């Protein structure tokens, strides 16, 4: 590979997994109606990312064993492992950034032989049939509990080309700083509305095709607006 080497950051819920595991978890073991209301408030900006998690966790009634068993039953995108192998084979770092919860990410990665991938997310402590959410990466962002934009700034330098793959509202801060964006669902709409250049995808097969070509030809380029935003942010961090 010639030229710039990318650093890849990937969302977890609905991107690596087929469904949003966090949402499914809170609907199954919490209060579905309250969860839906809280998510709507978060999407409209009435509730912060941290506020959303704390609210949803209030209603949860589950044992740690049940929660972990439920996690292991969640399926992932069939082509994700292939994408990960491509990155590993070419010495490209891949990191999962999630505004979801650590226990299900760890369980699902392990169940699929992918435990080696580093991830940064919120944490959960189990206590009898209750959970409490811990927010180790709160950064002051009002939209996110674990702001992926902040994570990218902490984990990259001026020479990196940032690749981001995501699907939802919790990826909004990340794509501002990403040079190459793969988007679907709500994130795709956000990129459209905010003039952020992106590649649409449905599964990691689509990502593999586009990203694989860039890897083979060494044609990773910085996106001017993302580079400026990162430069500004590195100066003020
Ligand atoms: Mg997602």
XYZ file of N, CA and C and ligand atoms in Angstrom:
712
model
N 0.843 -1.193 0.000
C 0.000 0.000 0.000
C 0.884 1.251 0.000
N 0.501 2.211 -0.799
C 1.283 3.449 -0.861
C 0.495 4.574 -0.203
N 1.147 5.670 0.011
C 0.443 6.858 0.513
C 0.022 6.736 1.953
N -1.124 7.308 2.272
C -1.580 7.417 3.658
C -2.215 6.108 4.144
N -1.961 5.775 5.417
C -2.565 4.579 6.008
C -3.795 4.990 6.800
N -4.898 4.302 6.577
C -6.113 4.678 7.313
C -6.176 4.068 8.717
N -6.950 4.701 9.569
C -7.340 4.108 10.850
C -8.844 3.941 10.765
N -9.302 2.712 11.034
C -10.724 2.414 10.850
C -11.457 2.404 12.191
N -12.567 3.128 12.246
C -13.432 3.131 13.417
C -14.816 2.651 12.982
N -15.371 1.718 13.766
C -16.652 1.109 13.382
C -17.640 1.190 14.539
N -18.849 1.597 14.219
C -19.951 1.571 15.174
C -20.311 0.096 15.430
N -20.985 -0.185 16.534
C -21.327 -1.578 16.837
C -22.787 -1.915 16.531
N -23.720 -1.233 17.229
C -25.143 -1.589 17.125
C -25.729 -1.260 15.758
N -26.241 -2.268 15.077
C -26.864 -2.046 13.775
C -25.856 -1.870 12.651
N -24.569 -1.886 12.991
C -23.513 -1.786 11.978
C -22.776 -3.119 11.929
N -22.159 -3.520 13.042
C -21.554 -4.857 13.113
C -22.676 -5.877 13.372
N -23.595 -5.534 14.261
C -24.734 -6.442 14.505
C -25.863 -6.101 13.534
N -26.736 -7.086 13.318
C -27.842 -6.869 12.375
C -28.899 -5.924 12.944
N -29.109 -6.010 14.253
C -30.096 -5.109 14.875
C -29.383 -4.272 15.938
N -30.076 -3.255 16.439
C -29.522 -2.453 17.520
C -29.710 -3.251 18.818
N -28.631 -3.837 19.297
C -28.713 -4.740 20.458
C -29.109 -3.964 21.719
N -28.570 -2.757 21.871
C -28.907 -1.923 23.035
C -30.400 -1.658 23.094
N -30.975 -1.237 21.968
C -32.418 -0.983 21.928
C -33.198 -2.253 22.238
N -32.786 -3.367 21.617
C -33.497 -4.639 21.851
C -33.419 -5.032 23.326
N -32.250 -4.825 23.922
C -32.051 -5.182 25.334
C -32.996 -4.379 26.230
N -33.030 -3.051 26.000
C -33.874 -2.207 26.854
C -35.367 -2.479 26.608
N -35.725 -2.845 25.378
C -37.138 -3.154 25.113
C -37.538 -4.475 25.750
N -36.605 -5.433 25.727
C -36.915 -6.768 26.247
C -36.914 -6.803 27.776
N -35.905 -6.178 28.381
C -35.753 -6.299 29.834
C -36.109 -5.032 30.601
N -36.383 -3.950 29.864
C -36.770 -2.702 30.519
C -38.223 -2.414 30.268
N -38.546 -1.153 30.046
C -39.921 -0.755 29.770
C -39.959 -0.213 28.344
N -40.574 -1.006 27.448
C -40.533 -0.678 26.019
C -41.107 0.712 25.731
N -42.228 1.006 26.357
C -42.891 2.288 26.087
C -42.017 3.461 26.533
N -41.451 3.325 27.750
C -40.590 4.404 28.268
C -39.331 4.543 27.416
N -38.788 3.404 26.946
C -37.588 3.420 26.106
C -37.858 4.162 24.808
N -38.990 3.849 24.176
C -39.328 4.495 22.900
C -39.477 6.009 23.092
N -40.115 6.400 24.201
C -40.305 7.825 24.502
C -38.948 8.498 24.707
N -38.071 7.818 25.477
C -36.757 8.400 25.782
C -35.912 8.532 24.516
N -35.949 7.516 23.641
C -35.171 7.565 22.397
C -35.659 8.723 21.519
N -36.994 8.915 21.463
C -37.546 10.015 20.666
C -37.073 11.363 21.210
N -37.045 11.489 22.543
C -36.587 12.738 23.184
C -35.103 12.971 22.893
N -34.318 11.892 22.878
C -32.884 12.005 22.591
C -32.677 12.450 21.139
N -33.457 11.859 20.239
C -33.319 12.215 18.817
C -33.690 13.675 18.569
N -34.635 14.197 19.351
C -35.040 15.592 19.145
C -34.143 16.558 19.924
N -33.234 16.024 20.717
C -32.294 16.883 21.440
C -32.778 17.274 22.826
N -33.960 16.768 23.227
C -34.513 17.098 24.552
C -33.760 16.382 25.677
N -33.211 15.209 25.339
C -32.527 14.384 26.345
C -31.100 14.137 25.854
N -30.128 14.209 26.764
C -28.727 13.968 26.373
C -28.486 12.466 26.207
N -27.371 12.104 25.605
C -27.004 10.696 25.448
C -26.864 10.003 26.799
N -26.247 10.689 27.757
C -26.091 10.123 29.102
C -27.452 9.981 29.765
N -28.290 11.010 29.610
C -29.630 10.996 30.204
C -30.457 9.847 29.674
N -30.312 9.565 28.378
C -31.059 8.472 27.749
C -30.692 7.129 28.390
N -29.390 6.869 28.520
C -28.949 5.579 29.073
C -29.397 5.401 30.518
N -29.240 6.446 31.293
C -29.614 6.366 32.711
C -31.125 6.104 32.829
N -31.902 6.796 32.002
C -33.369 6.639 32.015
C -33.754 5.194 31.650
N -33.169 4.686 30.564
C -33.542 3.336 30.112
C -33.131 2.276 31.134
N -31.989 2.510 31.799
C -31.474 1.531 32.767
C -32.358 1.442 34.010
N -33.058 2.528 34.329
C -33.921 2.571 35.528
C -34.930 1.430 35.561
N -35.433 1.045 34.369
C -36.543 0.081 34.314
C -36.083 -1.370 34.142
N -34.771 -1.587 34.039
C -34.287 -2.927 33.680
C -34.464 -3.926 34.819
N -34.955 -5.105 34.454
C -35.108 -6.210 35.395
C -34.505 -7.441 34.721
N -33.233 -7.751 35.058
C -32.542 -8.863 34.392
C -31.385 -9.344 35.267
N -31.075 -10.643 35.168
C -29.878 -11.132 35.855
C -28.716 -11.029 34.878
N -27.504 -11.062 35.402
C -26.332 -10.964 34.528
C -26.300 -12.142 33.547
N -26.662 -13.333 34.031
C -26.654 -14.523 33.164
C -27.632 -14.360 32.008
N -28.851 -13.892 32.326
C -29.858 -13.685 31.265
C -29.371 -12.655 30.240
N -28.783 -11.571 30.755
C -28.319 -10.493 29.865
C -27.237 -11.002 28.921
N -26.340 -11.814 29.459
C -25.235 -12.321 28.629
C -25.736 -13.371 27.621
N -26.675 -14.204 28.060
C -27.246 -15.197 27.139
C -27.973 -14.518 25.981
N -28.745 -13.491 26.324
C -29.467 -12.729 25.294
C -28.464 -12.160 24.280
N -27.362 -11.620 24.787
C -26.353 -11.003 23.913
C -25.807 -12.008 22.910
N -25.516 -13.202 23.398
C -24.874 -14.201 22.534
C -25.794 -14.692 21.414
N -27.087 -14.410 21.564
C -28.020 -14.846 20.516
C -28.126 -13.808 19.386
N -27.473 -12.657 19.540
C -27.597 -11.594 18.521
C -26.613 -11.827 17.370
N -27.140 -11.731 16.167
C -26.307 -12.028 14.979
C -25.527 -10.816 14.503
N -24.384 -11.112 13.856
C -23.605 -10.019 13.269
C -23.662 -10.102 11.742
N -23.249 -9.014 11.098
C -23.145 -8.954 9.634
C -22.172 -10.062 9.194
N -22.644 -10.886 8.257
C -21.879 -12.073 7.870
C -20.519 -11.733 7.257
N -20.369 -10.537 6.713
C -19.099 -10.183 6.046
C -18.156 -9.388 6.949
N -18.568 -9.144 8.203
C -17.708 -8.311 9.055
C -16.354 -8.970 9.325
N -16.348 -10.285 9.575
C -15.088 -10.974 9.885
C -14.110 -10.855 8.712
N -14.645 -10.921 7.509
C -13.818 -10.793 6.302
C -13.216 -9.382 6.220
N -14.033 -8.403 6.558
C -13.561 -7.013 6.560
C -12.445 -6.854 7.591
N -12.661 -7.440 8.764
C -11.651 -7.351 9.822
C -10.339 -8.001 9.352
N -10.446 -9.160 8.682
C -9.246 -9.855 8.187
C -8.489 -9.004 7.175
N -9.231 -8.337 6.311
C -8.586 -7.463 5.323
C -7.760 -6.388 6.038
N -8.348 -5.779 7.072
C -7.634 -4.750 7.842
C -6.385 -5.354 8.487
N -6.553 -6.485 9.163
C -5.436 -7.117 9.856
C -4.324 -7.474 8.870
N -4.697 -8.045 7.733
C -3.706 -8.462 6.732
C -2.888 -7.287 6.204
N -3.478 -6.093 6.233
C -2.779 -4.926 5.701
C -2.281 -3.982 6.792
N -2.257 -4.474 8.022
C -1.717 -3.678 9.133
C -2.546 -2.433 9.435
N -3.842 -2.503 9.136
C -4.727 -1.353 9.388
C -5.433 -1.555 10.725
N -5.301 -0.564 11.599
C -5.933 -0.645 12.922
C -7.447 -0.507 12.798
N -8.157 -1.348 13.531
C -9.621 -1.255 13.540
C -10.085 -1.183 15.000
N -10.949 -0.217 15.274
C -11.422 0.037 16.634
C -12.935 0.195 16.604
N -13.594 -0.401 17.590
C -15.050 -0.247 17.693
C -15.352 0.907 18.651
N -16.201 1.825 18.205
C -16.651 2.917 19.069
C -18.151 2.768 19.246
N -18.585 2.692 20.499
C -20.006 2.453 20.729
C -20.556 3.348 21.827
N -21.773 3.839 21.615
C -22.463 4.540 22.694
C -23.406 3.562 23.395
N -23.174 2.267 23.164
C -23.944 1.204 23.824
C -23.197 0.706 25.060
N -23.399 -0.571 25.373
C -22.942 -1.117 26.656
C -21.918 -2.239 26.488
N -20.946 -2.254 27.392
C -19.796 -3.156 27.247
C -20.122 -4.654 27.269
N -21.085 -5.076 28.131
C -21.254 -6.526 28.322
C -21.705 -7.223 27.033
N -22.620 -6.589 26.288
C -23.098 -7.288 25.080
C -22.070 -7.208 23.952
N -21.297 -6.136 23.913
C -20.254 -6.046 22.875
C -19.231 -7.164 23.112
N -18.785 -7.302 24.362
C -17.793 -8.331 24.694
C -18.328 -9.727 24.376
N -19.591 -9.987 24.763
C -20.180 -11.319 24.541
C -20.290 -11.634 23.047
N -20.770 -10.657 22.283
C -21.009 -10.893 20.851
C -19.681 -11.059 20.110
N -18.696 -10.254 20.461
C -17.384 -10.395 19.803
C -16.821 -11.781 20.113
N -16.906 -12.181 21.384
C -16.357 -13.487 21.769
C -17.093 -14.630 21.063
N -18.407 -14.526 21.003
C -19.208 -15.586 20.366
C -18.857 -15.738 18.887
N -18.299 -14.685 18.296
C -17.976 -14.725 16.869
C -16.474 -14.768 16.602
N -15.694 -15.080 17.636
C -14.235 -15.205 17.483
C -13.546 -13.887 17.156
N -14.101 -12.776 17.664
C -13.559 -11.448 17.311
C -13.097 -10.660 18.548
N -12.784 -11.393 19.627
C -12.456 -10.732 20.894
C -11.256 -9.800 20.827
N -10.400 -10.001 19.831
C -9.176 -9.190 19.771
C -9.390 -7.736 19.372
N -10.585 -7.388 18.935
C -10.801 -6.010 18.463
C -11.031 -5.088 19.662
N -10.229 -4.023 19.782
C -10.466 -3.112 20.905
C -11.781 -2.355 20.747
N -12.459 -2.130 21.871
C -13.682 -1.323 21.789
C -13.779 -0.362 22.959
N -14.429 0.754 22.708
C -14.653 1.774 23.724
C -16.145 2.046 23.774
N -16.732 1.859 24.955
C -18.188 1.991 25.102
C -18.507 2.424 26.523
N -19.783 2.521 26.839
C -20.216 2.728 28.217
C -20.184 1.372 28.931
N -20.250 1.391 30.268
C -20.148 0.134 31.026
C -21.405 -0.098 31.867
N -21.552 -1.356 32.242
C -22.694 -1.727 33.078
C -22.218 -2.509 34.285
N -22.829 -2.219 35.439
C -22.591 -3.038 36.625
C -23.898 -3.757 36.950
N -23.809 -5.086 37.113
C -25.006 -5.871 37.432
C -25.128 -5.997 38.938
N -26.375 -5.862 39.430
C -26.595 -5.970 40.854
C -27.949 -6.648 41.050
N -27.931 -7.909 41.474
C -29.137 -8.750 41.554
C -29.902 -8.639 40.223
N -31.078 -8.006 40.185
C -31.782 -7.899 38.893
C -31.814 -6.468 38.370
N -30.886 -5.666 38.859
C -30.812 -4.260 38.432
C -29.489 -4.044 37.693
N -29.437 -2.982 36.898
C -28.142 -2.597 36.323
C -27.887 -1.120 36.632
N -26.606 -0.777 36.767
C -26.291 0.655 36.766
C -25.297 0.926 35.649
N -25.507 2.045 34.981
C -24.691 2.400 33.826
C -23.560 3.305 34.291
N -22.361 2.992 33.850
C -21.205 3.845 34.150
C -20.721 4.473 32.850
N -20.315 5.723 32.933
C -19.960 6.478 31.733
C -18.493 6.921 31.803
N -17.568 5.997 31.511
C -16.151 6.328 31.700
C -15.609 7.361 30.714
N -16.326 7.586 29.605
C -15.775 8.496 28.586
C -16.606 9.762 28.401
N -17.424 10.111 29.387
C -18.230 11.337 29.245
C -17.306 12.504 28.955
N -17.637 13.266 27.906
C -16.699 14.308 27.458
C -17.306 15.703 27.461
N -18.546 15.787 27.894
C -19.207 17.095 27.856
C -20.059 17.276 26.617
N -20.051 16.289 25.708
C -20.902 16.346 24.521
C -22.354 16.145 24.976
N -23.258 16.991 24.498
C -24.650 16.876 24.947
C -25.412 15.780 24.204
N -24.899 15.381 23.002
C -25.613 14.367 22.218
C -25.269 12.950 22.673
N -24.033 12.747 23.181
C -23.530 11.386 23.396
C -23.084 11.157 24.839
N -23.186 9.895 25.273
C -22.577 9.510 26.547
C -21.105 9.193 26.303
N -20.839 8.450 25.234
C -19.461 8.169 24.801
C -19.341 8.787 23.407
N -18.852 10.021 23.352
C -18.840 10.756 22.076
C -17.759 10.197 21.144
N -18.212 9.719 19.984
C -17.274 9.073 19.048
C -16.372 10.093 18.359
N -16.850 11.323 18.253
C -15.997 12.382 17.713
C -14.823 12.611 18.652
N -15.123 12.683 19.939
C -14.090 12.865 20.960
C -13.119 11.677 20.954
N -13.663 10.470 20.825
C -12.819 9.261 20.788
C -11.852 9.318 19.592
N -12.361 9.729 18.438
C -11.516 9.793 17.232
C -10.381 10.795 17.452
N -10.707 11.929 18.038
C -9.671 12.942 18.279
C -8.602 12.413 19.231
N -9.025 11.633 20.238
C -8.067 11.097 21.214
C -7.186 10.008 20.609
N -7.706 9.315 19.571
C -7.024 8.118 19.068
C -6.408 8.293 17.686
N -6.330 9.527 17.203
C -5.708 9.773 15.897
C -4.759 10.965 16.007
N -3.906 11.091 15.012
C -3.014 12.248 14.933
C -3.163 12.887 13.568
N -2.458 13.985 13.345
C -2.616 14.741 12.088
C -2.281 13.929 10.832
N -1.485 12.857 10.960
C -1.097 12.098 9.764
C -2.069 10.968 9.414
N -3.060 10.736 10.256
C -3.975 9.607 9.999
C -5.106 9.985 9.054
N -5.521 9.001 8.272
C -6.749 9.146 7.488
C -7.821 8.353 8.239
N -8.901 9.030 8.584
C -9.927 8.409 9.430
C -11.047 7.821 8.563
N -11.275 6.513 8.744
C -12.382 5.842 8.058
C -13.440 5.540 9.115
N -14.709 5.849 8.822
C -15.767 5.586 9.793
C -16.931 4.855 9.139
N -17.429 3.835 9.824
C -18.558 3.050 9.307
C -19.656 3.047 10.368
N -20.844 3.537 10.009
C -21.901 3.604 11.017
C -23.285 3.633 10.410
N -24.287 3.726 11.297
C -25.673 3.668 10.812
C -26.643 4.607 11.516
N -26.191 5.290 12.582
C -27.241 5.946 13.371
C -26.912 7.324 13.910
N -27.821 7.787 14.786
C -27.685 9.122 15.359
C -26.447 9.258 16.249
N -26.039 8.163 16.892
C -24.883 8.278 17.780
C -23.563 8.361 16.998
N -23.667 8.349 15.665
C -22.453 8.481 14.828
C -22.284 9.897 14.293
N -23.208 10.792 14.685
C -23.180 12.150 14.129
C -21.861 12.869 14.401
N -21.358 12.771 15.638
C -20.124 13.504 15.970
C -18.916 12.879 15.272
N -18.952 11.563 15.081
C -17.805 10.873 14.458
C -17.594 11.312 13.021
N -18.679 11.387 12.244
C -18.505 11.631 10.811
C -17.982 13.039 10.507
N -18.158 13.952 11.445
C -17.617 15.305 11.253
C -16.096 15.249 11.067
N -15.460 14.273 11.733
C -13.995 14.181 11.734
C -13.461 13.086 10.811
N -14.351 12.427 10.063
C -13.912 11.271 9.259
C -13.666 11.651 7.805
N -12.587 11.088 7.243
C -12.238 11.369 5.846
C -13.054 10.513 4.885
N -13.245 9.244 5.252
C -14.000 8.325 4.398
C -15.135 7.757 5.245
N -16.371 8.071 4.866
C -17.529 7.677 5.669
C -18.356 6.642 4.907
N -18.695 5.554 5.591
C -19.669 4.588 5.067
C -20.917 4.748 5.925
N -22.056 5.022 5.268
C -23.260 5.326 6.047
C -24.478 4.581 5.526
N -25.340 4.193 6.470
C -26.672 3.687 6.100
C -27.695 4.226 7.102
N -28.955 4.013 6.818
C -30.068 4.389 7.695
C -30.015 5.863 8.151
N -30.188 6.085 9.470
C -30.244 7.468 9.965
C -28.960 8.245 9.685
N -27.833 7.558 9.711
C -26.562 8.261 9.466
C -26.473 8.739 8.020
N -26.996 7.940 7.115
C -27.014 8.322 5.705
C -27.820 9.624 5.529
N -28.991 9.669 6.181
C -29.828 10.877 6.105
C -29.077 12.081 6.671
N -28.401 11.857 7.789
C -27.646 12.947 8.429
C -26.550 13.471 7.495
N -25.836 12.547 6.836
C -24.767 12.950 5.909
C -25.353 13.745 4.741
N -26.495 13.267 4.226
C -27.172 13.980 3.128
C -27.508 15.405 3.547
N -28.147 15.523 4.718
C -28.625 16.833 5.171
C -27.496 17.785 5.523
N -26.343 17.230 5.846
C -25.236 18.079 6.289
C -24.074 18.125 5.293
N -24.353 17.696 4.076
C -23.337 17.742 3.009
C -22.031 17.069 3.383
N -22.132 15.926 4.030
C -20.932 15.144 4.353
C -20.825 14.037 3.306
N -19.723 13.997 2.598
C -19.540 12.985 1.546
C -19.496 11.599 2.182
N -20.250 10.657 1.607
C -20.287 9.313 2.194
C -20.482 8.284 1.090
N -20.179 7.031 1.441
C -20.508 5.906 0.566
C -21.674 5.172 1.214
N -22.763 4.964 0.479
C -23.857 4.185 1.067
C -23.478 2.708 1.108
N -23.981 2.000 2.094
C -23.737 0.552 2.141
C -24.930 -0.121 2.794
N -25.099 -1.399 2.519
C -26.135 -2.181 3.182
C -25.518 -3.212 4.107
N -24.371 -3.782 3.667
C -23.694 -4.775 4.504
C -22.194 -4.583 4.332
N -21.412 -5.331 5.120
C -19.962 -5.213 5.014
C -19.428 -5.729 3.670
N -20.247 -6.450 2.926
C -19.841 -6.818 1.561
C -19.632 -5.554 0.734
N -20.543 -4.584 0.879
C -20.435 -3.315 0.137
C -19.210 -2.527 0.609
N -18.999 -2.509 1.942
C -17.841 -1.782 2.491
C -16.561 -2.416 1.966
N -16.536 -3.760 1.994
C -15.348 -4.502 1.533
C -14.985 -4.146 0.095
N -15.996 -4.072 -0.757
C -15.740 -3.803 -2.175
C -15.058 -2.450 -2.347
N -15.602 -1.431 -1.722
C -15.081 -0.059 -1.880
C -13.759 0.117 -1.121
N -13.767 -0.302 0.133
C -12.592 -0.129 0.989
C -11.435 -0.988 0.471
N -11.758 -2.213 0.032
C -10.728 -3.122 -0.491
C -10.005 -2.509 -1.686
N -10.776 -1.850 -2.547
C -10.178 -1.196 -3.724
C -9.211 -0.103 -3.286
N -9.635 0.698 -2.315
C -8.783 1.793 -1.823
C -7.516 1.238 -1.181
N -7.651 0.098 -0.475
C -6.478 -0.523 0.155
C -5.508 -0.990 -0.930
N -6.037 -1.663 -1.941
C -5.186 -2.215 -2.999
C -4.489 -1.120 -3.802
N -5.202 -0.027 -4.029
C -4.597 1.031 -4.857
C -3.899 2.096 -4.019
N -4.067 2.018 -2.691
C -3.419 3.004 -1.814
C -3.936 4.412 -2.044
N -5.228 4.515 -2.313
C -5.774 5.829 -2.667
C -6.624 6.435 -1.548
N -6.129 6.398 -0.325
C -6.871 7.061 0.747
C -6.554 8.551 0.731
N -7.597 9.333 0.740
C -7.410 10.784 0.701
C -8.089 11.421 1.897
N -7.534 12.574 2.311
C -8.200 13.285 3.407
C -9.368 14.086 2.847
N -10.393 14.244 3.674
C -11.540 15.072 3.284
C -11.269 16.448 3.881
N -11.263 17.450 3.053
C -10.790 18.768 3.482
C -11.503 19.271 4.742
N -12.854 19.187 4.745
C -13.613 19.727 5.880
C -13.304 18.953 7.175
N -13.129 17.627 7.047
C -12.823 16.808 8.233
C -11.428 17.141 8.760
N -10.510 17.327 7.837
C -9.134 17.626 8.233
C -9.080 18.972 8.970
N -9.792 19.949 8.444
C -9.825 21.274 9.101
C -10.434 21.164 10.498
N -11.526 20.416 10.595
C -12.204 20.256 11.889
C -11.294 19.579 12.901
N -10.556 18.550 12.439
C -9.640 17.848 13.345
C -8.525 18.784 13.783
N -8.005 19.521 12.808
C -6.884 20.420 13.119
C -7.316 21.441 14.172
N -8.495 22.023 13.969
C -9.039 22.987 14.946
C -9.160 22.340 16.321
N -9.696 21.110 16.331
C -9.962 20.437 17.610
C -8.656 20.013 18.289
N -7.655 19.538 17.513
C -6.375 19.149 18.135
C -5.757 20.360 18.846
N -5.923 21.543 18.244
C -5.345 22.756 18.819
C -6.011 23.134 20.134
N -7.312 22.856 20.251
C -8.010 23.279 21.476
C -8.092 22.184 22.539
N -7.767 20.923 22.174
C -7.867 19.817 23.155
C -6.784 19.952 24.214
Mg -25.434 2.038 15.422
